[in-house]
PDB file of C-alpha atoms in Angstrom:
ATOM      1  CA  GLY A 287       5.631  17.246  10.091  1.00  0.00           C
ATOM      2  CA  TYR A 288       2.483  19.088  11.064  1.00  0.00           C
ATOM      3  CA  GLY A 289      -1.063  18.648   9.827  1.00  0.00           C
ATOM      4  CA  ILE A 290      -4.643  19.456  10.755  1.00  0.00           C
ATOM      5  CA  ALA A 291      -7.113  16.772  11.820  1.00  0.00           C
ATOM      6  CA  ASN A 292     -10.843  17.077  12.519  1.00  0.00           C
ATOM      7  CA  ILE A 293     -11.835  15.617  15.893  1.00  0.00           C
ATOM      8  CA  THR A 294     -15.536  15.218  16.720  1.00  0.00           C
ATOM      9  CA  MET A 295     -16.523  15.146  20.399  1.00  0.00           C
ATOM     10  CA  GLU A 296     -20.002  14.612  21.790  1.00  0.00           C
ATOM     11  CA  LEU A 297     -20.753  16.934  24.672  1.00  0.00           C
ATOM     12  CA  GLY A 298     -24.120  16.061  26.159  1.00  0.00           C
ATOM     13  CA  ASN A 299     -26.392  15.750  23.132  1.00  0.00           C
ATOM     14  CA  VAL A 300     -24.341  18.102  20.981  1.00  0.00           C
ATOM     15  CA  ALA A 301     -21.559  16.895  18.689  1.00  0.00           C
ATOM     16  CA  ARG A 302     -18.870  19.464  18.066  1.00  0.00           C
ATOM     17  CA  THR A 303     -16.003  19.187  15.593  1.00  0.00           C
ATOM     18  CA  TYR A 304     -12.682  20.773  16.435  1.00  0.00           C
ATOM     19  CA  LYS A 305      -9.609  21.281  14.298  1.00  0.00           C
ATOM     20  CA  ILE A 306      -6.444  20.239  16.099  1.00  0.00           C
ATOM     21  CA  GLN A 307      -2.835  20.268  15.050  1.00  0.00           C
ATOM     22  CA  VAL A 308      -1.389  16.798  14.568  1.00  0.00           C
ATOM     23  CA  THR A 309       2.340  16.305  14.873  1.00  0.00           C
ATOM     24  CA  LEU A 310       4.133  13.451  13.143  1.00  0.00           C
ATOM     25  CA  PRO A 311       7.617  12.523  14.340  1.00  0.00           C
ATOM     26  CA  PHE A 312       9.048  12.644  10.811  1.00  0.00           C
ATOM     27  CA  LYS A 313      11.220  15.626   9.927  1.00  0.00           C
ATOM     28  CA  ASP A 314      11.019  14.699   6.222  1.00  0.00           C
ATOM     29  CA  VAL A 315       7.196  14.864   5.938  1.00  0.00           C
ATOM     30  CA  LYS A 316       5.459  18.253   5.736  1.00  0.00           C
ATOM     31  CA  SER A 317       1.728  19.003   5.730  1.00  0.00           C
ATOM     32  CA  THR A 318       2.053  20.409   2.186  1.00  0.00           C
ATOM     33  CA  ASP A 319       3.502  17.164   0.780  1.00  0.00           C
ATOM     34  CA  TRP A 320       1.187  15.258  -1.585  1.00  0.00           C
ATOM     35  CA  TYR A 321       1.624  12.104   0.490  1.00  0.00           C
ATOM     36  CA  TYR A 322       1.048  13.726   3.907  1.00  0.00           C
ATOM     37  CA  ASN A 323      -2.497  12.407   4.507  1.00  0.00           C
ATOM     38  CA  ALA A 324      -1.446   8.899   3.517  1.00  0.00           C
ATOM     39  CA  VAL A 325       1.616   8.929   5.761  1.00  0.00           C
ATOM     40  CA  GLU A 326      -0.399  10.344   8.658  1.00  0.00           C
ATOM     41  CA  TYR A 327      -3.170   7.753   8.221  1.00  0.00           C
ATOM     42  CA  THR A 328      -0.911   4.732   7.824  1.00  0.00           C
ATOM     43  CA  TYR A 329       1.349   5.802  10.698  1.00  0.00           C
ATOM     44  CA  ARG A 330      -1.490   6.580  13.118  1.00  0.00           C
ATOM     45  CA  ASN A 331      -3.171   3.262  12.342  1.00  0.00           C
ATOM     46  CA  GLY A 332       0.011   1.248  12.810  1.00  0.00           C
ATOM     47  CA  ILE A 333       0.125   0.189   9.159  1.00  0.00           C
ATOM     48  CA  ILE A 334       3.435   1.737   8.077  1.00  0.00           C
ATOM     49  CA  SER A 335       6.053   2.763  10.586  1.00  0.00           C
ATOM     50  CA  GLY A 336       8.918   5.135   9.992  1.00  0.00           C
ATOM     51  CA  ALA A 337      12.203   4.108   8.468  1.00  0.00           C
ATOM     52  CA  THR A 338      13.657   5.554  11.687  1.00  0.00           C
ATOM     53  CA  GLU A 339      12.083   7.284  14.670  1.00  0.00           C
ATOM     54  CA  THR A 340      12.429  10.670  12.990  1.00  0.00           C
ATOM     55  CA  GLU A 341      12.389   9.854   9.260  1.00  0.00           C
ATOM     56  CA  PHE A 342       9.691   8.338   7.074  1.00  0.00           C
ATOM     57  CA  ARG A 343      11.885   8.489   3.955  1.00  0.00           C
ATOM     58  CA  PRO A 344       8.999   8.929   1.486  1.00  0.00           C
ATOM     59  CA  ASN A 345      11.289   8.856  -1.545  1.00  0.00           C
ATOM     60  CA  ALA A 346      13.041   5.624  -0.601  1.00  0.00           C
ATOM     61  CA  LYS A 347      12.121   2.438  -2.446  1.00  0.00           C
ATOM     62  CA  ILE A 348      10.013  -0.234  -0.782  1.00  0.00           C
ATOM     63  CA  THR A 349      10.529  -3.969  -1.176  1.00  0.00           C
ATOM     64  CA  ARG A 350       8.169  -6.841  -1.869  1.00  0.00           C
ATOM     65  CA  GLY A 351       8.842  -8.241   1.597  1.00  0.00           C
ATOM     66  CA  MET A 352       7.948  -4.927   3.229  1.00  0.00           C
ATOM     67  CA  ILE A 353       4.627  -4.663   1.360  1.00  0.00           C
ATOM     68  CA  VAL A 354       3.584  -8.184   2.283  1.00  0.00           C
ATOM     69  CA  THR A 355       4.512  -7.520   5.910  1.00  0.00           C
ATOM     70  CA  ILE A 356       2.312  -4.408   5.929  1.00  0.00           C
ATOM     71  CA  LEU A 357      -0.731  -6.372   4.714  1.00  0.00           C
ATOM     72  CA  TRP A 358       0.024  -9.212   7.131  1.00  0.00           C
ATOM     73  CA  ARG A 359       0.035  -6.761  10.044  1.00  0.00           C
ATOM     74  CA  MET A 360      -3.275  -5.339   8.827  1.00  0.00           C
ATOM     75  CA  GLU A 361      -4.651  -8.872   9.239  1.00  0.00           C
ATOM     76  CA  GLY A 362      -3.393  -9.176  12.804  1.00  0.00           C
ATOM     77  CA  SER A 363      -0.093 -10.958  12.046  1.00  0.00           C
ATOM     78  CA  PRO A 364      -1.547 -14.497  11.720  1.00  0.00           C
ATOM     79  CA  LYS A 365       0.658 -17.595  11.791  1.00  0.00           C
ATOM     80  CA  VAL A 366      -0.003 -20.199   9.081  1.00  0.00           C
ATOM     81  CA  THR A 367       0.899 -23.817   8.490  1.00  0.00           C
ATOM     82  CA  GLY A 368       0.682 -26.159   5.549  1.00  0.00           C
ATOM     83  CA  VAL A 369       2.373 -23.973   2.962  1.00  0.00           C
ATOM     84  CA  LYS A 370       5.580 -24.595   1.051  1.00  0.00           C
ATOM     85  CA  ASP A 371       8.289 -22.051   1.723  1.00  0.00           C
ATOM     86  CA  PHE A 372       9.937 -20.014  -0.991  1.00  0.00           C
ATOM     87  CA  THR A 373      13.607 -20.891  -1.197  1.00  0.00           C
ATOM     88  CA  ASP A 374      14.688 -17.281  -0.550  1.00  0.00           C
ATOM     89  CA  VAL A 375      12.340 -16.579   2.370  1.00  0.00           C
ATOM     90  CA  LYS A 376      13.787 -17.943   5.581  1.00  0.00           C
ATOM     91  CA  GLY A 377      14.637 -16.512   8.959  1.00  0.00           C
ATOM     92  CA  GLN A 378      13.775 -12.893   8.141  1.00  0.00           C
ATOM     93  CA  TYR A 379      11.211 -10.435   9.537  1.00  0.00           C
ATOM     94  CA  TYR A 380       8.903 -11.122   6.571  1.00  0.00           C
ATOM     95  CA  TYR A 381       8.939 -14.929   6.910  1.00  0.00           C
ATOM     96  CA  ASP A 382       5.485 -15.382   8.497  1.00  0.00           C
ATOM     97  CA  ALA A 383       4.038 -12.584   6.359  1.00  0.00           C
ATOM     98  CA  VAL A 384       5.100 -14.184   3.084  1.00  0.00           C
ATOM     99  CA  ARG A 385       3.812 -17.591   4.240  1.00  0.00           C
ATOM    100  CA  TRP A 386       0.420 -16.050   5.039  1.00  0.00           C
ATOM    101  CA  ALA A 387       0.306 -14.159   1.739  1.00  0.00           C
ATOM    102  CA  ALA A 388       1.289 -17.203  -0.314  1.00  0.00           C
ATOM    103  CA  LYS A 389      -1.259 -19.466   1.360  1.00  0.00           C
ATOM    104  CA  ASN A 390      -4.079 -16.973   0.744  1.00  0.00           C
ATOM    105  CA  GLY A 391      -3.209 -16.140  -2.855  1.00  0.00           C
ATOM    106  CA  VAL A 392      -2.076 -12.594  -2.084  1.00  0.00           C
ATOM    107  CA  VAL A 393       1.342 -13.179  -3.652  1.00  0.00           C
ATOM    108  CA  ASN A 394       2.941 -15.449  -6.186  1.00  0.00           C
ATOM    109  CA  GLY A 395       6.582 -16.245  -6.674  1.00  0.00           C
ATOM    110  CA  TYR A 396       8.732 -15.867  -9.751  1.00  0.00           C
ATOM    111  CA  GLY A 397       8.145 -19.428 -10.932  1.00  0.00           C
ATOM    112  CA  ASP A 398      11.581 -20.682  -9.901  1.00  0.00           C
ATOM    113  CA  GLY A 399      10.702 -21.253  -6.259  1.00  0.00           C
ATOM    114  CA  CYS A 400      11.806 -17.738  -5.277  1.00  0.00           C
ATOM    115  CA  PHE A 401       9.766 -14.772  -4.058  1.00  0.00           C
ATOM    116  CA  GLY A 402      12.312 -11.960  -4.281  1.00  0.00           C
ATOM    117  CA  PRO A 403      11.508 -10.361  -0.913  1.00  0.00           C
ATOM    118  CA  ASN A 404      14.340  -7.845  -1.114  1.00  0.00           C
ATOM    119  CA  ALA A 405      13.548  -6.697  -4.651  1.00  0.00           C
ATOM    120  CA  ASN A 406      12.065  -3.229  -5.030  1.00  0.00           C
ATOM    121  CA  ILE A 407       8.362  -3.505  -5.849  1.00  0.00           C
ATOM    122  CA  THR A 408       7.015  -2.002  -9.053  1.00  0.00           C
ATOM    123  CA  ARG A 409       3.755  -0.071  -9.227  1.00  0.00           C
ATOM    124  CA  GLU A 410       2.084  -2.852 -11.220  1.00  0.00           C
ATOM    125  CA  GLN A 411       3.285  -5.498  -8.753  1.00  0.00           C
ATOM    126  CA  LEU A 412       1.904  -3.469  -5.862  1.00  0.00           C
ATOM    127  CA  ALA A 413      -1.420  -3.016  -7.670  1.00  0.00           C
ATOM    128  CA  THR A 414      -1.542  -6.773  -8.286  1.00  0.00           C
ATOM    129  CA  ILE A 415      -0.837  -7.613  -4.639  1.00  0.00           C
ATOM    130  CA  LEU A 416      -3.508  -5.160  -3.455  1.00  0.00           C
ATOM    131  CA  CYS A 417      -5.987  -6.602  -5.956  1.00  0.00           C
ATOM    132  CA  ASN A 418      -5.207 -10.120  -4.721  1.00  0.00           C
ATOM    133  CA  TYR A 419      -5.672  -8.869  -1.174  1.00  0.00           C
ATOM    134  CA  ALA A 420      -9.063  -7.454  -2.157  1.00  0.00           C
ATOM    135  CA  LYS A 421     -10.035 -10.856  -3.572  1.00  0.00           C
ATOM    136  CA  TYR A 422      -8.930 -12.460  -0.305  1.00  0.00           C
ATOM    137  CA  LYS A 423     -11.206  -9.972   1.503  1.00  0.00           C
ATOM    138  CA  LYS A 424     -14.086 -11.042  -0.787  1.00  0.00           C
ATOM    139  CA  LYS A 425     -14.260  -7.740  -2.671  1.00  0.00           C
ATOM    140  CA  ASN A 426     -15.436  -7.531  -6.280  1.00  0.00           C
ATOM    141  CA  THR A 427     -12.403  -7.036  -8.519  1.00  0.00           C
ATOM    142  CA  ASN A 428     -14.009  -7.798 -11.887  1.00  0.00           C
ATOM    143  CA  VAL A 429     -14.097  -4.302 -13.345  1.00  0.00           C
ATOM    144  CA  THR A 430     -13.112  -2.570 -16.557  1.00  0.00           C
ATOM    145  CA  VAL A 431     -11.956   0.956 -17.174  1.00  0.00           C
ATOM    146  CA  ASP A 432     -11.187   3.157 -20.170  1.00  0.00           C
ATOM    147  CA  ILE A 433      -7.433   2.892 -20.642  1.00  0.00           C
ATOM    148  CA  SER A 434      -7.179   5.026 -23.785  1.00  0.00           C
ATOM    149  CA  LYS A 435      -5.872   8.104 -21.946  1.00  0.00           C
ATOM    150  CA  TYR A 436      -2.877   6.265 -20.511  1.00  0.00           C
ATOM    151  CA  LYS A 437      -0.121   6.622 -23.075  1.00  0.00           C
ATOM    152  CA  ASP A 438       2.075   4.028 -21.375  1.00  0.00           C
ATOM    153  CA  TRP A 439      -0.598   1.338 -20.930  1.00  0.00           C
ATOM    154  CA  ASN A 440       1.289  -0.867 -23.400  1.00  0.00           C
ATOM    155  CA  LYS A 441       4.030  -1.155 -20.780  1.00  0.00           C
ATOM    156  CA  VAL A 442       1.705  -2.904 -18.328  1.00  0.00           C
ATOM    157  CA  SER A 443       2.651  -6.576 -18.112  1.00  0.00           C
ATOM    158  CA  SER A 444      -0.013  -9.073 -19.144  1.00  0.00           C
ATOM    159  CA  PHE A 445      -0.230 -10.535 -15.623  1.00  0.00           C
ATOM    160  CA  ALA A 446      -1.015  -7.101 -14.178  1.00  0.00           C
ATOM    161  CA  ARG A 447      -3.571  -5.698 -16.637  1.00  0.00           C
ATOM    162  CA  ALA A 448      -6.719  -6.819 -14.850  1.00  0.00           C
ATOM    163  CA  SER A 449      -5.309  -5.728 -11.490  1.00  0.00           C
ATOM    164  CA  MET A 450      -4.276  -2.335 -12.830  1.00  0.00           C
ATOM    165  CA  GLN A 451      -7.762  -1.786 -14.246  1.00  0.00           C
ATOM    166  CA  TRP A 452      -9.232  -2.585 -10.831  1.00  0.00           C
ATOM    167  CA  ALA A 453      -6.753  -0.277  -9.116  1.00  0.00           C
ATOM    168  CA  ILE A 454      -7.520   2.599 -11.489  1.00  0.00           C
ATOM    169  CA  LYS A 455     -11.279   2.079 -11.350  1.00  0.00           C
ATOM    170  CA  THR A 456     -11.349   2.073  -7.546  1.00  0.00           C
ATOM    171  CA  GLY A 457      -8.896   4.940  -7.147  1.00  0.00           C
ATOM    172  CA  VAL A 458      -6.225   2.813  -5.486  1.00  0.00           C
ATOM    173  CA  VAL A 459      -3.875   3.915  -8.273  1.00  0.00           C
ATOM    174  CA  THR A 460      -3.923   7.458  -9.598  1.00  0.00           C
ATOM    175  CA  GLY A 461      -2.172   8.406 -12.787  1.00  0.00           C
ATOM    176  CA  LYS A 462       0.969  10.466 -13.126  1.00  0.00           C
ATOM    177  CA  GLU A 463       1.536  13.504 -15.327  1.00  0.00           C
ATOM    178  CA  ASN A 464      -2.034  14.808 -15.056  1.00  0.00           C
ATOM    179  CA  GLY A 465      -3.452  11.316 -15.173  1.00  0.00           C
ATOM    180  CA  THR A 466      -1.924  10.397 -18.533  1.00  0.00           C
ATOM    181  CA  LYS A 467       0.513   7.734 -17.315  1.00  0.00           C
ATOM    182  CA  VAL A 468       0.312   4.785 -14.932  1.00  0.00           C
ATOM    183  CA  ASP A 469       4.078   4.130 -14.818  1.00  0.00           C
ATOM    184  CA  PRO A 470       3.637   0.367 -14.296  1.00  0.00           C
ATOM    185  CA  GLN A 471       7.333  -0.505 -14.355  1.00  0.00           C
ATOM    186  CA  GLY A 472       8.349   2.337 -12.062  1.00  0.00           C
ATOM    187  CA  THR A 473       9.510   1.223  -8.647  1.00  0.00           C
ATOM    188  CA  ALA A 474       7.160   2.399  -5.924  1.00  0.00           C
ATOM    189  CA  THR A 475       8.512   4.719  -3.251  1.00  0.00           C
ATOM    190  CA  ARG A 476       7.460   4.554   0.393  1.00  0.00           C
ATOM    191  CA  GLY A 477       5.349   7.647  -0.240  1.00  0.00           C
ATOM    192  CA  GLU A 478       3.607   6.077  -3.242  1.00  0.00           C
ATOM    193  CA  ALA A 479       3.047   2.828  -1.358  1.00  0.00           C
ATOM    194  CA  ALA A 480       1.556   4.729   1.580  1.00  0.00           C
ATOM    195  CA  CYS A 481      -0.832   6.495  -0.814  1.00  0.00           C
ATOM    196  CA  MET A 482      -1.928   3.280  -2.522  1.00  0.00           C
ATOM    197  CA  ILE A 483      -2.535   1.541   0.806  1.00  0.00           C
ATOM    198  CA  TYR A 484      -4.295   4.648   2.161  1.00  0.00           C
ATOM    199  CA  ASN A 485      -6.502   4.693  -0.948  1.00  0.00           C
ATOM    200  CA  TYR A 486      -7.260   1.010  -0.466  1.00  0.00           C
ATOM    201  CA  CYS A 487      -8.171   1.438   3.208  1.00  0.00           C
ATOM    202  CA  THR A 488     -10.388   4.474   2.602  1.00  0.00           C
ATOM    203  CA  LYS A 489     -11.975   3.565  -0.740  1.00  0.00           C
ATOM    204  CA  ILE A 490     -12.280  -0.225  -0.501  1.00  0.00           C
ATOM    205  CA  VAL A 491     -12.821  -0.308   3.290  1.00  0.00           C
ATOM    206  CA  TYR A 492     -10.859  -3.356   4.300  1.00  0.00           C
TER     207      TYR A 492
END
């Protein structure tokens, strides 16, 4: 996909901004796509890689293990000790990431000792994980927002309500259908996840 980026160069004492064409390696991402800026940002910054070398697969689902791995890489891929493993998180690419996230309160399990790393993540789960990550980064997450315009707010799970309010207030989550729905139970696509993480990185400044 192609896009336009602004590059500022300082020549002597004069700063000049040039528009250059940026090429992404993904044949399924165009500059007119609503998720283009997010995909370009997260790819260029090494936050989200492609599903393959030539495909981003923006409409594919993204799992809980993938999301945690993305945040772990943003933190420099730290190794942790002194944390109890989830029974279903062993020997996989997300092992160290989930251990880090669990130790720092970024994620919680299902209450039965499992984490569900291969389960598709819902929009409210992703908002909750990003809110927990913001807390870990010492950001203020105690906010309120007018929820009256969201006709599906009653579908937000009780555990996610405070996190969803934070995500809406900060712009990490944007509504669907002209801002009238938050679609909390909808499973997040790779494109949606890229946008939420892009919004976090640019609005919260991690």
